[in-house]
């Protein structure tokens, strides 16, 4: 590629010199023979052809390079995360209990102080879903109407509880030396993919459907093209995705940068 770029630059420079050299000063009249004009035209044609060949060669190399890089990324995405050596192999049936904290699993009702199993109340344990519904702090029906299943509204004490948990976590993180951030709610597909959260393309969805199975469940919601209209055509091939975790935009803050080792580790929250 560098050789072809050098050829292209040299041809462009020679064309500039040839064009400039063919213009006489304003206060002079220079007779130019037909042979000279023909030679100059032929030289320009040769230079344009050299430049054209170099451009086509660069485009060809770039196309091949893009294909290789795409293949490498696809193969790298198949590599699984490294698990602990003692992790059981297989489905959930192979799971085992490593450690149990506390003694709440041995009692049927809630301790009066929430901890001491020797002094129990009459209240039975509930999972978080049933508990939230019984307290009226969540509205699942409205969430499903507005955004579909798996979405909900926190309301009243539920909304205040979420805000309190965020404030508590940020306060603890700041005290530990972390710098708090409020990140964008969206990131480019290339950024999301580079962070290991691979959005499935429409083509992959189609192929999965034709194969008779749903394929791997996508972890990411891709935003509709309407959200891209204000960004111009250069972003059409790299659409926005909603980010479910702040690690994606936090990592992307430092993308394509060379970090000095003295600045590491960075404590971001």
Coordinates of C-alpha atoms in Angstrom, one line a residue:
X1 CA 0.0 0.0 0.0
X2 CA 2.8 2.4 0.9
X3 CA 4.5 1.8 -2.4
X4 CA 1.3 2.5 -4.4
X5 CA 0.7 5.6 -2.3
X6 CA 4.2 6.8 -3.1
X7 CA 3.6 6.2 -6.8
X8 CA 0.3 8.1 -6.6
X9 CA 1.9 11.1 -4.8
X10 CA 4.8 11.2 -7.2
X11 CA 2.5 11.2 -10.2
X12 CA 0.3 13.9 -8.7
X13 CA 3.4 16.0 -8.0
X14 CA 4.7 15.5 -11.5
X15 CA 1.3 16.5 -13.0
X16 CA 1.4 19.7 -10.9
X17 CA 4.9 20.6 -12.1
X18 CA 4.0 19.8 -15.7
X19 CA 0.8 21.9 -15.5
X20 CA 2.6 24.8 -13.9
X21 CA 5.6 24.6 -16.3
X22 CA 3.2 24.9 -19.2
X23 CA 1.9 28.3 -18.2
X24 CA 4.1 31.3 -19.5
X25 CA 4.4 34.5 -17.4
X26 CA 1.6 37.0 -17.9
X27 CA 3.9 39.6 -19.5
X28 CA 5.5 37.1 -21.9
X29 CA 4.3 35.4 -25.0
X30 CA 5.9 32.0 -25.7
X31 CA 5.4 30.1 -28.9
X32 CA 4.6 26.5 -28.3
X33 CA 5.0 24.0 -31.1
X34 CA 2.5 21.4 -31.9
X35 CA 5.1 18.8 -31.0
X36 CA 5.6 20.3 -27.6
X37 CA 1.8 20.4 -26.9
X38 CA 1.5 16.8 -28.1
X39 CA 4.4 15.7 -25.9
X40 CA 2.9 17.4 -22.9
X41 CA -0.5 15.9 -23.5
X42 CA 1.0 12.5 -23.8
X43 CA 3.0 13.0 -20.6
X44 CA -0.1 14.1 -18.7
X45 CA -2.0 11.1 -20.0
X46 CA 0.8 8.7 -18.9
X47 CA 0.8 10.3 -15.4
X48 CA -3.0 10.1 -15.1
X49 CA -2.8 6.4 -16.1
X50 CA -0.1 5.8 -13.4
X51 CA -2.2 7.5 -10.8
X52 CA -5.3 5.6 -11.9
X53 CA -3.5 2.2 -11.6
X54 CA -2.1 3.2 -8.2
X55 CA -5.6 4.2 -6.9
X56 CA -7.1 1.0 -8.1
X57 CA -4.3 -1.0 -6.5
X58 CA -4.8 0.8 -3.2
X59 CA -8.6 0.2 -3.3
X60 CA -8.0 -3.5 -4.1
X61 CA -5.6 -3.9 -1.2
X62 CA -8.0 -2.1 1.2
X63 CA -10.9 -4.4 0.2
X64 CA -8.8 -7.5 0.8
X65 CA -7.5 -6.1 4.1
X66 CA -11.0 -5.2 5.3
X67 CA -12.1 -8.8 4.5
X68 CA -9.2 -10.3 6.4
X69 CA -9.8 -8.0 9.4
X70 CA -13.5 -8.9 9.4
X71 CA -12.6 -12.6 9.3
X72 CA -10.1 -12.2 12.1
X73 CA -12.7 -10.4 14.3
X74 CA -15.3 -13.1 13.6
X75 CA -12.9 -15.8 14.6
X76 CA -11.7 -14.0 17.7
X77 CA -15.4 -13.5 18.7
X78 CA -15.7 -17.3 18.8
X79 CA -13.1 -17.6 21.6
X80 CA -14.9 -18.1 24.9
X81 CA -14.1 -16.2 28.1
X82 CA -11.5 -17.9 30.3
X83 CA -13.3 -19.7 33.1
X84 CA -12.0 -20.9 36.5
X85 CA -10.2 -24.3 36.3
X86 CA -12.7 -25.7 38.8
X87 CA -15.8 -24.6 36.9
X88 CA -18.0 -27.7 36.1
X89 CA -18.4 -28.6 32.5
X90 CA -21.9 -29.0 31.2
X91 CA -25.4 -27.5 31.9
X92 CA -26.9 -26.3 35.1
X93 CA -27.4 -29.8 36.3
X94 CA -23.6 -30.0 36.8
X95 CA -23.5 -26.9 39.0
X96 CA -22.5 -27.3 42.6
X97 CA -22.7 -25.2 45.8
X98 CA -19.3 -23.8 46.7
X99 CA -20.2 -21.8 49.8
X100 CA -23.3 -20.8 51.8
X101 CA -23.3 -17.6 53.8
X102 CA -25.7 -17.2 56.7
X103 CA -28.5 -19.6 57.9
X104 CA -31.6 -18.1 56.2
X105 CA -31.9 -21.0 53.9
X106 CA -32.8 -23.2 56.8
X107 CA -35.8 -21.2 58.0
X108 CA -39.2 -20.7 56.4
X109 CA -40.1 -17.2 57.8
X110 CA -38.2 -13.9 58.0
X111 CA -36.2 -13.1 61.2
X112 CA -37.6 -10.1 63.0
X113 CA -34.3 -8.2 62.7
X114 CA -33.6 -9.7 59.2
X115 CA -30.6 -11.8 60.4
X116 CA -31.1 -13.7 63.7
X117 CA -32.8 -17.0 62.8
X118 CA -33.6 -17.6 66.5
X119 CA -36.3 -14.9 66.6
X120 CA -38.6 -15.4 63.6
X121 CA -41.6 -13.4 62.4
X122 CA -44.7 -14.9 60.8
X123 CA -43.8 -13.3 57.4
X124 CA -42.8 -15.8 54.7
X125 CA -40.0 -15.3 52.4
X126 CA -40.8 -13.9 48.9
X127 CA -38.7 -13.5 45.8
X128 CA -37.9 -10.0 44.6
X129 CA -40.7 -10.1 41.9
X130 CA -43.5 -11.1 44.3
X131 CA -42.2 -8.7 47.0
X132 CA -42.1 -5.7 44.6
X133 CA -45.6 -6.4 43.4
X134 CA -47.0 -6.8 47.0
X135 CA -45.4 -3.5 48.0
X136 CA -46.8 -1.7 44.9
X137 CA -43.3 -0.3 44.0
X138 CA -43.2 -1.7 40.4
X139 CA -45.6 -1.5 37.5
X140 CA -45.0 -4.4 35.1
X141 CA -48.2 -4.0 33.1
X142 CA -47.5 -0.4 32.1
X143 CA -43.9 -1.3 31.2
X144 CA -45.1 -4.0 28.9
X145 CA -47.5 -1.7 27.2
X146 CA -44.9 1.0 26.6
X147 CA -41.8 -1.0 25.8
X148 CA -42.7 -4.6 25.6
X149 CA -42.0 -7.5 28.0
X150 CA -39.0 -7.4 30.4
X151 CA -39.6 -3.6 30.9
X152 CA -41.2 -2.0 33.9
X153 CA -41.8 1.2 35.8
X154 CA -40.4 1.8 39.3
X155 CA -42.7 4.0 41.2
X156 CA -43.0 5.6 44.7
X157 CA -40.5 4.0 47.1
X158 CA -39.2 1.7 44.3
X159 CA -38.0 4.7 42.3
X160 CA -36.5 6.3 45.5
X161 CA -34.8 3.0 46.3
X162 CA -33.1 2.8 42.9
X163 CA -31.8 6.3 43.2
X164 CA -30.6 5.6 46.7
X165 CA -28.7 2.5 45.6
X166 CA -27.1 4.5 42.8
X167 CA -26.1 7.2 45.2
X168 CA -24.8 4.7 47.7
X169 CA -22.7 2.9 45.1
X170 CA -21.2 6.1 43.7
X171 CA -20.4 7.4 47.1
X172 CA -18.6 4.2 48.0
X173 CA -16.8 4.2 44.6
X174 CA -15.7 7.8 45.0
X175 CA -14.4 7.2 48.5
X176 CA -12.3 4.3 47.1
X177 CA -10.7 6.7 44.6
X178 CA -12.9 6.1 41.5
X179 CA -13.8 9.0 39.3
X180 CA -17.6 9.0 38.7
X181 CA -19.0 9.4 35.2
X182 CA -22.4 9.7 33.6
X183 CA -21.9 8.1 30.2
X184 CA -23.8 8.2 26.9
X185 CA -26.7 5.7 26.6
X186 CA -25.6 4.6 23.1
X187 CA -22.4 3.6 21.3
X188 CA -21.4 2.6 17.8
X189 CA -21.7 -1.0 16.9
X190 CA -18.0 -1.2 16.3
X191 CA -17.4 0.0 19.9
X192 CA -19.9 -2.4 21.4
X193 CA -18.4 -5.3 19.3
X194 CA -14.8 -4.4 20.4
X195 CA -16.0 -4.6 24.1
X196 CA -17.2 -8.2 23.6
X197 CA -20.9 -7.4 23.4
X198 CA -21.6 -8.5 19.9
X199 CA -24.9 -7.3 18.4
X200 CA -26.3 -9.8 15.9
X201 CA -26.9 -8.3 12.5
X202 CA -30.2 -8.6 10.5
X203 CA -28.5 -11.0 8.2
X204 CA -27.5 -13.3 11.0
X205 CA -31.1 -13.1 12.4
X206 CA -32.3 -14.2 8.9
X207 CA -29.8 -17.0 8.6
X208 CA -30.7 -18.2 12.1
X209 CA -34.4 -18.2 11.2
X210 CA -33.9 -20.1 8.0
X211 CA -31.8 -22.7 9.9
X212 CA -34.8 -23.4 12.1
X213 CA -33.4 -22.0 15.3
X214 CA -33.2 -18.6 17.0
X215 CA -29.4 -18.5 17.3
X216 CA -27.5 -16.9 20.1
X217 CA -29.6 -14.4 22.0
X218 CA -28.3 -10.9 21.4
X219 CA -27.1 -8.9 24.4
X220 CA -27.6 -5.6 22.8
X221 CA -30.5 -3.6 21.2
X222 CA -29.6 -2.0 17.9
X223 CA -31.2 1.5 17.4
X224 CA -33.4 2.1 14.5
X225 CA -32.0 4.0 11.4
X226 CA -34.2 7.0 12.2
X227 CA -31.7 7.8 15.0
X228 CA -28.9 7.9 12.5
X229 CA -30.4 10.5 10.1
X230 CA -28.8 13.5 11.8
X231 CA -25.3 12.0 11.7
X232 CA -24.8 11.8 7.9
X233 CA -24.1 8.9 5.6
X234 CA -20.7 8.1 7.1
X235 CA -22.3 6.4 10.1
X236 CA -24.9 4.2 8.3
X237 CA -22.5 1.2 8.3
X238 CA -21.8 1.6 12.0
X239 CA -25.2 2.2 13.6
X240 CA -25.9 3.0 17.2
X241 CA -26.7 0.4 19.9
X242 CA -28.1 0.9 23.3
X243 CA -25.6 0.1 26.0
X244 CA -26.8 -1.8 29.1
X245 CA -23.6 -1.3 31.0
X246 CA -21.3 1.7 31.5
X247 CA -18.2 -0.3 30.9
X248 CA -18.7 0.0 27.1
X249 CA -18.7 3.8 26.8
X250 CA -16.1 4.1 29.6
X251 CA -13.7 1.8 27.7
X252 CA -14.4 3.6 24.5
X253 CA -13.3 6.9 26.0
X254 CA -9.7 5.7 25.6
X255 CA -10.1 3.9 22.2
X256 CA -7.3 4.4 19.6
X257 CA -5.1 6.0 22.3
X258 CA -1.7 5.0 23.5
X259 CA -1.8 5.1 27.3
X260 CA 1.3 5.8 29.4
X261 CA 1.9 3.0 31.9
X262 CA 2.3 5.6 34.7
X263 CA -1.4 6.6 34.2
X264 CA -2.6 3.0 34.9
X265 CA -4.7 1.7 36.4
X266 CA -7.5 4.1 35.7
X267 CA -10.3 4.0 38.3
X268 CA -13.5 5.0 36.5
X269 CA -17.1 4.5 37.7

